[in-house]
Protein backbone atom coordinates (compact mmCIF):
# COMPACT_ATOMS: atom_id res chain seq x y z
CA UNK A 1 0.00 0.00 0.00
CA UNK A 2 1.09 3.58 -0.59
CA UNK A 3 1.53 5.46 2.64
CA UNK A 4 1.72 9.24 2.84
CA UNK A 5 2.53 11.63 5.63
CA UNK A 6 2.18 15.38 5.81
CA UNK A 7 4.06 17.84 7.89
CA UNK A 8 2.08 19.74 10.53
CA UNK A 9 4.37 22.76 10.53
CA UNK A 10 2.97 26.27 10.85
CA UNK A 11 3.87 27.23 7.31
CA UNK A 12 2.10 24.27 5.65
CA UNK A 13 -0.62 26.42 4.09
CA UNK A 14 1.80 28.69 2.28
CA UNK A 15 4.67 26.34 1.54
CA UNK A 16 5.06 23.94 -1.39
CA UNK A 17 2.93 20.83 -0.66
CA UNK A 18 5.48 18.64 -2.42
CA UNK A 19 7.95 19.39 0.37
CA UNK A 20 5.63 17.89 2.98
CA UNK A 21 3.76 15.22 1.03
CA UNK A 22 5.91 12.09 1.01
CA UNK A 23 4.22 9.09 -0.60
CA UNK A 24 6.01 5.81 -1.12
CA UNK A 25 5.87 6.34 -4.88
CA UNK A 26 7.40 9.82 -4.68
CA UNK A 27 10.18 8.65 -2.39
CA UNK A 28 11.09 5.66 -4.56
CA UNK A 29 10.94 7.51 -7.87
CA UNK A 30 12.20 10.97 -7.00
CA UNK A 31 14.21 10.63 -3.80
CA UNK A 32 11.89 12.80 -1.72
CA UNK A 33 13.63 11.70 1.46
CA UNK A 34 16.66 13.76 0.32
CA UNK A 35 19.04 10.87 0.95
CA UNK A 36 20.71 11.34 -2.42
CA UNK A 37 19.99 7.76 -3.51
CA UNK A 38 17.13 5.44 -4.45
CA UNK A 39 16.85 1.92 -3.08
CA UNK A 40 17.26 -0.17 -6.23
CA UNK A 41 15.70 -3.30 -4.73
CA UNK A 42 12.60 -1.44 -3.54
CA UNK A 43 12.33 0.37 -6.84
CA UNK A 44 12.52 -2.92 -8.75
CA UNK A 45 9.91 -4.49 -6.49
CA UNK A 46 7.64 -1.51 -7.06
CA UNK A 47 7.85 -1.83 -10.84
CA UNK A 48 7.24 -5.58 -10.69
CA UNK A 49 4.22 -5.10 -8.43
CA UNK A 50 2.74 -2.48 -10.75
CA UNK A 51 3.24 -4.71 -13.77
CA UNK A 52 1.79 -7.74 -11.99
CA UNK A 53 -1.28 -5.79 -10.90
CA UNK A 54 -1.87 -4.57 -14.46
CA UNK A 55 -1.54 -8.10 -15.82
CA UNK A 56 -3.85 -9.42 -13.10
CA UNK A 57 -6.49 -6.86 -14.10
CA UNK A 58 -6.23 -7.92 -17.73
CA UNK A 59 -6.27 -11.59 -16.73
CA UNK A 60 -9.49 -11.07 -14.77
CA UNK A 61 -11.19 -9.64 -17.84
CA UNK A 62 -11.02 -13.05 -19.49
CA UNK A 63 -11.94 -15.08 -16.41
CA UNK A 64 -15.39 -16.64 -16.49
CA UNK A 65 -17.58 -16.86 -13.41
CA UNK A 66 -17.15 -20.62 -13.29
CA UNK A 67 -13.35 -20.52 -13.40
CA UNK A 68 -11.09 -20.56 -10.37
CA UNK A 69 -9.68 -17.23 -9.22
CA UNK A 70 -6.28 -17.76 -10.83
CA UNK A 71 -7.40 -19.45 -14.05
CA UNK A 72 -8.97 -18.54 -17.37
CA UNK A 73 -10.25 -20.70 -20.20
CA UNK A 74 -8.02 -21.67 -23.10
CA UNK A 75 -10.23 -19.55 -25.36
CA UNK A 76 -9.85 -16.57 -23.02
CA UNK A 77 -6.09 -17.05 -23.09
CA UNK A 78 -6.01 -17.06 -26.88
CA UNK A 79 -8.21 -13.94 -27.01
CA UNK A 80 -5.76 -12.19 -24.67
CA UNK A 81 -2.84 -13.15 -26.91
CA UNK A 82 -4.54 -12.33 -30.21
CA UNK A 83 -5.82 -8.95 -29.04
CA UNK A 84 -2.19 -7.83 -29.17
CA UNK A 85 -1.95 -8.68 -32.85
CA UNK A 86 -3.44 -7.11 -35.96
CA UNK A 87 -4.74 -10.33 -37.47
CA UNK A 88 -7.96 -10.10 -39.41
CA UNK A 89 -11.25 -11.02 -37.72
CA UNK A 90 -11.40 -14.15 -39.88
CA UNK A 91 -7.90 -15.23 -38.79
CA UNK A 92 -8.70 -14.49 -35.16
CA UNK A 93 -11.90 -16.52 -35.31
CA UNK A 94 -10.04 -19.44 -36.92
CA UNK A 95 -7.35 -19.47 -34.22
CA UNK A 96 -9.93 -19.29 -31.43
CA UNK A 97 -11.97 -22.06 -33.04
CA UNK A 98 -8.86 -24.27 -33.05
CA UNK A 99 -8.29 -23.54 -29.36
CA UNK A 100 -11.85 -24.63 -28.60
CA UNK A 101 -11.18 -28.15 -29.85
CA UNK A 102 -7.90 -28.43 -27.94
CA UNK A 103 -8.54 -30.91 -25.12
CA UNK A 104 -5.11 -31.32 -23.49
CA UNK A 105 -5.86 -28.52 -21.00
CA UNK A 106 -9.07 -26.76 -20.00
CA UNK A 107 -7.72 -23.67 -18.25
CA UNK A 108 -4.62 -21.49 -18.05
CA UNK A 109 -3.16 -20.19 -14.78
CA UNK A 110 -2.07 -16.63 -14.12
CA UNK A 111 1.60 -17.67 -13.96
CA UNK A 112 1.31 -19.31 -17.39
CA UNK A 113 -0.42 -16.20 -18.73
CA UNK A 114 2.26 -13.92 -17.27
CA UNK A 115 5.06 -15.94 -18.88
CA UNK A 116 3.38 -15.69 -22.28
CA UNK A 117 2.92 -11.94 -21.96
CA UNK A 118 6.61 -11.62 -21.08
CA UNK A 119 7.44 -13.33 -24.39
CA UNK A 120 5.07 -11.06 -26.30
CA UNK A 121 6.61 -7.96 -24.72
CA UNK A 122 10.05 -9.11 -25.87
CA UNK A 123 8.98 -10.55 -29.19
CA UNK A 124 11.36 -8.55 -31.37
CA UNK A 125 14.23 -10.15 -29.45
CA UNK A 126 12.63 -13.57 -29.90
CA UNK A 127 12.51 -12.95 -33.65
CA UNK A 128 16.22 -12.18 -33.67
CA UNK A 129 16.93 -15.35 -31.68
CA UNK A 130 15.20 -17.57 -34.24
CA UNK A 131 16.41 -15.67 -37.30
CA UNK A 132 18.91 -18.38 -38.19
CA UNK A 133 16.02 -20.80 -38.66
CA UNK A 134 14.30 -18.34 -40.97
CA UNK A 135 17.48 -17.94 -43.04
CA UNK A 136 17.93 -21.71 -43.25
CA UNK A 137 14.19 -22.08 -43.96
CA UNK A 138 13.86 -24.53 -41.11
CA UNK A 139 10.76 -24.68 -38.90
CA UNK A 140 10.91 -24.22 -35.12
CA UNK A 141 10.73 -27.25 -32.88
CA UNK A 142 9.18 -27.03 -29.44
CA UNK A 143 12.58 -27.35 -27.75
CA UNK A 144 14.06 -24.48 -29.77
CA UNK A 145 10.96 -22.38 -29.19
CA UNK A 146 11.15 -22.88 -25.42
CA UNK A 147 14.88 -22.11 -25.26
CA UNK A 148 14.56 -18.94 -27.37
CA UNK A 149 11.59 -17.75 -25.29
CA UNK A 150 13.62 -18.15 -22.10
CA UNK A 151 16.67 -16.34 -23.48
CA UNK A 152 14.56 -13.39 -24.60
CA UNK A 153 12.07 -13.04 -21.75
CA UNK A 154 13.73 -14.72 -18.78
CA UNK A 155 10.55 -16.78 -18.34
CA UNK A 156 10.26 -20.54 -18.77
CA UNK A 157 7.15 -21.20 -20.81
CA UNK A 158 5.12 -24.14 -19.54
CA UNK A 159 5.19 -27.13 -21.89
CA UNK A 160 1.38 -27.17 -21.97
CA UNK A 161 1.33 -23.58 -23.25
CA UNK A 162 3.90 -24.39 -25.92
CA UNK A 163 1.82 -27.41 -26.97
CA UNK A 164 -1.23 -25.15 -27.23
CA UNK A 165 0.59 -22.54 -29.32
CA UNK A 166 1.88 -25.19 -31.70
CA UNK A 167 -1.59 -26.71 -32.01
CA UNK A 168 -3.22 -23.35 -32.79
CA UNK A 169 -0.59 -21.81 -35.07
CA UNK A 170 0.74 -24.93 -36.82
CA UNK A 171 -1.17 -24.53 -40.08
CA UNK A 172 0.75 -27.32 -41.82
CA UNK A 173 0.07 -29.80 -39.05
CA UNK A 174 3.67 -31.05 -39.05
CA UNK A 175 4.35 -30.42 -35.35
CA UNK A 176 6.61 -27.44 -36.08
CA UNK A 177 6.14 -23.70 -36.49
CA UNK A 178 7.37 -21.96 -39.60
CA UNK A 179 8.31 -18.31 -39.70
CA UNK A 180 5.07 -17.41 -41.47
CA UNK A 181 2.90 -19.47 -39.12
CA UNK A 182 3.91 -17.77 -35.88
CA UNK A 183 6.55 -15.05 -36.18
CA UNK A 184 4.80 -13.12 -38.95
CA UNK A 185 1.51 -13.18 -37.05
CA UNK A 186 3.06 -11.91 -33.83
CA UNK A 187 5.29 -9.43 -35.67
CA UNK A 188 2.17 -7.49 -36.61
CA UNK A 189 1.65 -6.92 -32.90
CA UNK A 190 5.24 -5.77 -32.46
CA UNK A 191 4.96 -3.32 -35.34
CA UNK A 192 1.75 -1.93 -33.95
CA UNK A 193 3.19 -1.42 -30.47
CA UNK A 194 6.40 0.14 -31.79
CA UNK A 195 4.50 2.56 -34.03
CA UNK A 196 2.28 3.66 -31.18
CA UNK A 197 5.27 4.27 -28.95
CA UNK A 198 7.12 6.29 -31.58
CA UNK A 199 4.08 8.48 -32.07
CA UNK A 200 4.26 9.45 -28.39
CA UNK A 201 7.97 10.27 -28.45
CA UNK A 202 9.38 13.61 -29.53
CA UNK A 203 10.50 13.64 -33.18
CA UNK A 204 14.09 12.53 -33.52
CA UNK A 205 14.37 11.38 -29.92
CA UNK A 206 15.53 7.90 -28.90
CA UNK A 207 14.41 6.62 -25.53
CA UNK A 208 16.40 4.58 -23.07
CA UNK A 209 14.25 1.57 -23.94
CA UNK A 210 15.39 1.81 -27.55
CA UNK A 211 19.05 1.68 -26.56
CA UNK A 212 18.39 -1.28 -24.27
CA UNK A 213 16.48 -3.18 -26.97
CA UNK A 214 19.24 -2.49 -29.49
CA UNK A 215 21.82 -3.87 -27.08
CA UNK A 216 19.76 -7.02 -26.52
CA UNK A 217 19.36 -7.54 -30.25
CA UNK A 218 23.09 -7.22 -30.84
CA UNK A 219 23.82 -9.82 -28.17
CA UNK A 220 21.21 -12.18 -29.59
CA UNK A 221 22.69 -11.84 -33.05
CA UNK A 222 26.08 -12.86 -31.66
CA UNK A 223 24.57 -15.92 -30.02
CA UNK A 224 22.26 -17.13 -32.76
CA UNK A 225 23.27 -15.57 -36.08
XYZ file of C-alpha atoms in Angstrom:
225
model
C 0.000 0.000 0.000
C 1.091 3.580 -0.594
C 1.529 5.458 2.638
C 1.725 9.239 2.839
C 2.529 11.628 5.627
C 2.181 15.379 5.807
C 4.065 17.843 7.892
C 2.081 19.737 10.529
C 4.367 22.758 10.529
C 2.969 26.270 10.847
C 3.871 27.226 7.305
C 2.102 24.270 5.646
C -0.617 26.423 4.090
C 1.804 28.693 2.282
C 4.675 26.335 1.535
C 5.055 23.944 -1.385
C 2.927 20.826 -0.660
C 5.476 18.643 -2.422
C 7.951 19.386 0.368
C 5.627 17.890 2.980
C 3.763 15.222 1.033
C 5.915 12.086 1.009
C 4.220 9.092 -0.599
C 6.013 5.812 -1.123
C 5.866 6.337 -4.879
C 7.404 9.822 -4.680
C 10.185 8.654 -2.389
C 11.093 5.665 -4.562
C 10.944 7.511 -7.872
C 12.201 10.969 -6.996
C 14.214 10.633 -3.798
C 11.885 12.801 -1.722
C 13.633 11.705 1.460
C 16.655 13.758 0.324
C 19.039 10.875 0.947
C 20.713 11.336 -2.422
C 19.991 7.760 -3.510
C 17.133 5.443 -4.446
C 16.852 1.921 -3.077
C 17.260 -0.174 -6.228
C 15.701 -3.299 -4.725
C 12.600 -1.445 -3.537
C 12.329 0.366 -6.843
C 12.522 -2.916 -8.753
C 9.912 -4.493 -6.486
C 7.638 -1.508 -7.062
C 7.853 -1.833 -10.844
C 7.244 -5.577 -10.691
C 4.222 -5.100 -8.431
C 2.735 -2.475 -10.750
C 3.239 -4.714 -13.775
C 1.788 -7.739 -11.995
C -1.283 -5.792 -10.898
C -1.870 -4.568 -14.457
C -1.540 -8.104 -15.816
C -3.853 -9.418 -13.104
C -6.492 -6.865 -14.097
C -6.233 -7.922 -17.734
C -6.265 -11.590 -16.734
C -9.490 -11.074 -14.771
C -11.188 -9.643 -17.842
C -11.017 -13.051 -19.493
C -11.945 -15.078 -16.415
C -15.392 -16.640 -16.494
C -17.577 -16.865 -13.414
C -17.154 -20.621 -13.287
C -13.345 -20.525 -13.399
C -11.091 -20.558 -10.374
C -9.681 -17.228 -9.216
C -6.278 -17.759 -10.828
C -7.397 -19.449 -14.053
C -8.971 -18.538 -17.372
C -10.250 -20.704 -20.200
C -8.017 -21.669 -23.099
C -10.229 -19.553 -25.359
C -9.851 -16.573 -23.023
C -6.094 -17.047 -23.088
C -6.014 -17.057 -26.882
C -8.207 -13.940 -27.008
C -5.764 -12.190 -24.665
C -2.840 -13.153 -26.912
C -4.545 -12.330 -30.207
C -5.819 -8.953 -29.041
C -2.189 -7.827 -29.170
C -1.948 -8.681 -32.853
C -3.437 -7.114 -35.961
C -4.738 -10.334 -37.465
C -7.957 -10.102 -39.415
C -11.250 -11.025 -37.719
C -11.397 -14.153 -39.881
C -7.903 -15.234 -38.790
C -8.699 -14.494 -35.158
C -11.897 -16.521 -35.314
C -10.039 -19.439 -36.918
C -7.355 -19.470 -34.223
C -9.929 -19.288 -31.426
C -11.971 -22.061 -33.045
C -8.865 -24.270 -33.046
C -8.292 -23.544 -29.357
C -11.850 -24.631 -28.602
C -11.179 -28.150 -29.846
C -7.903 -28.426 -27.940
C -8.536 -30.906 -25.116
C -5.115 -31.324 -23.488
C -5.859 -28.521 -20.998
C -9.072 -26.764 -20.000
C -7.720 -23.673 -18.249
C -4.617 -21.491 -18.047
C -3.162 -20.193 -14.783
C -2.068 -16.633 -14.116
C 1.596 -17.669 -13.961
C 1.314 -19.309 -17.388
C -0.420 -16.205 -18.734
C 2.256 -13.920 -17.269
C 5.059 -15.942 -18.876
C 3.381 -15.695 -22.278
C 2.921 -11.935 -21.961
C 6.615 -11.620 -21.082
C 7.442 -13.329 -24.388
C 5.071 -11.059 -26.305
C 6.608 -7.959 -24.722
C 10.048 -9.114 -25.871
C 8.979 -10.551 -29.188
C 11.360 -8.546 -31.366
C 14.234 -10.155 -29.451
C 12.627 -13.570 -29.905
C 12.513 -12.953 -33.646
C 16.222 -12.183 -33.668
C 16.933 -15.346 -31.679
C 15.201 -17.569 -34.236
C 16.409 -15.666 -37.301
C 18.913 -18.382 -38.187
C 16.016 -20.800 -38.657
C 14.298 -18.345 -40.971
C 17.480 -17.936 -43.036
C 17.927 -21.708 -43.246
C 14.190 -22.077 -43.959
C 13.863 -24.527 -41.109
C 10.761 -24.678 -38.898
C 10.912 -24.222 -35.123
C 10.733 -27.254 -32.884
C 9.184 -27.030 -29.436
C 12.578 -27.345 -27.753
C 14.062 -24.477 -29.766
C 10.957 -22.375 -29.187
C 11.152 -22.876 -25.419
C 14.878 -22.111 -25.257
C 14.563 -18.944 -27.370
C 11.594 -17.753 -25.290
C 13.620 -18.153 -22.097
C 16.670 -16.337 -23.479
C 14.556 -13.385 -24.601
C 12.069 -13.040 -21.755
C 13.726 -14.718 -18.778
C 10.551 -16.781 -18.337
C 10.262 -20.536 -18.766
C 7.148 -21.205 -20.814
C 5.124 -24.138 -19.544
C 5.193 -27.127 -21.886
C 1.384 -27.172 -21.972
C 1.326 -23.584 -23.253
C 3.900 -24.390 -25.925
C 1.823 -27.408 -26.974
C -1.232 -25.148 -27.228
C 0.590 -22.539 -29.318
C 1.883 -25.188 -31.699
C -1.586 -26.706 -32.008
C -3.222 -23.354 -32.794
C -0.586 -21.809 -35.066
C 0.739 -24.925 -36.823
C -1.169 -24.528 -40.081
C 0.753 -27.319 -41.824
C 0.067 -29.805 -39.053
C 3.673 -31.049 -39.046
C 4.346 -30.420 -35.350
C 6.610 -27.437 -36.080
C 6.136 -23.703 -36.487
C 7.375 -21.959 -39.604
C 8.306 -18.305 -39.702
C 5.071 -17.415 -41.474
C 2.901 -19.466 -39.124
C 3.907 -17.766 -35.880
C 6.545 -15.055 -36.181
C 4.798 -13.117 -38.951
C 1.508 -13.178 -37.054
C 3.058 -11.912 -33.828
C 5.293 -9.432 -35.674
C 2.167 -7.491 -36.611
C 1.649 -6.921 -32.902
C 5.243 -5.775 -32.458
C 4.963 -3.320 -35.342
C 1.753 -1.925 -33.950
C 3.187 -1.422 -30.468
C 6.395 0.141 -31.789
C 4.504 2.560 -34.030
C 2.278 3.658 -31.178
C 5.272 4.270 -28.945
C 7.125 6.288 -31.583
C 4.076 8.482 -32.065
C 4.258 9.451 -28.391
C 7.965 10.273 -28.453
C 9.382 13.609 -29.526
C 10.500 13.635 -33.181
C 14.093 12.528 -33.517
C 14.372 11.383 -29.921
C 15.533 7.897 -28.903
C 14.407 6.617 -25.531
C 16.402 4.576 -23.070
C 14.255 1.565 -23.940
C 15.388 1.809 -27.553
C 19.049 1.682 -26.559
C 18.388 -1.282 -24.273
C 16.483 -3.179 -26.965
C 19.241 -2.487 -29.492
C 21.823 -3.865 -27.075
C 19.758 -7.018 -26.518
C 19.358 -7.539 -30.249
C 23.090 -7.217 -30.841
C 23.823 -9.815 -28.174
C 21.215 -12.179 -29.592
C 22.686 -11.842 -33.053
C 26.078 -12.855 -31.663
C 24.570 -15.922 -30.023
C 22.259 -17.132 -32.760
C 23.273 -15.569 -36.080
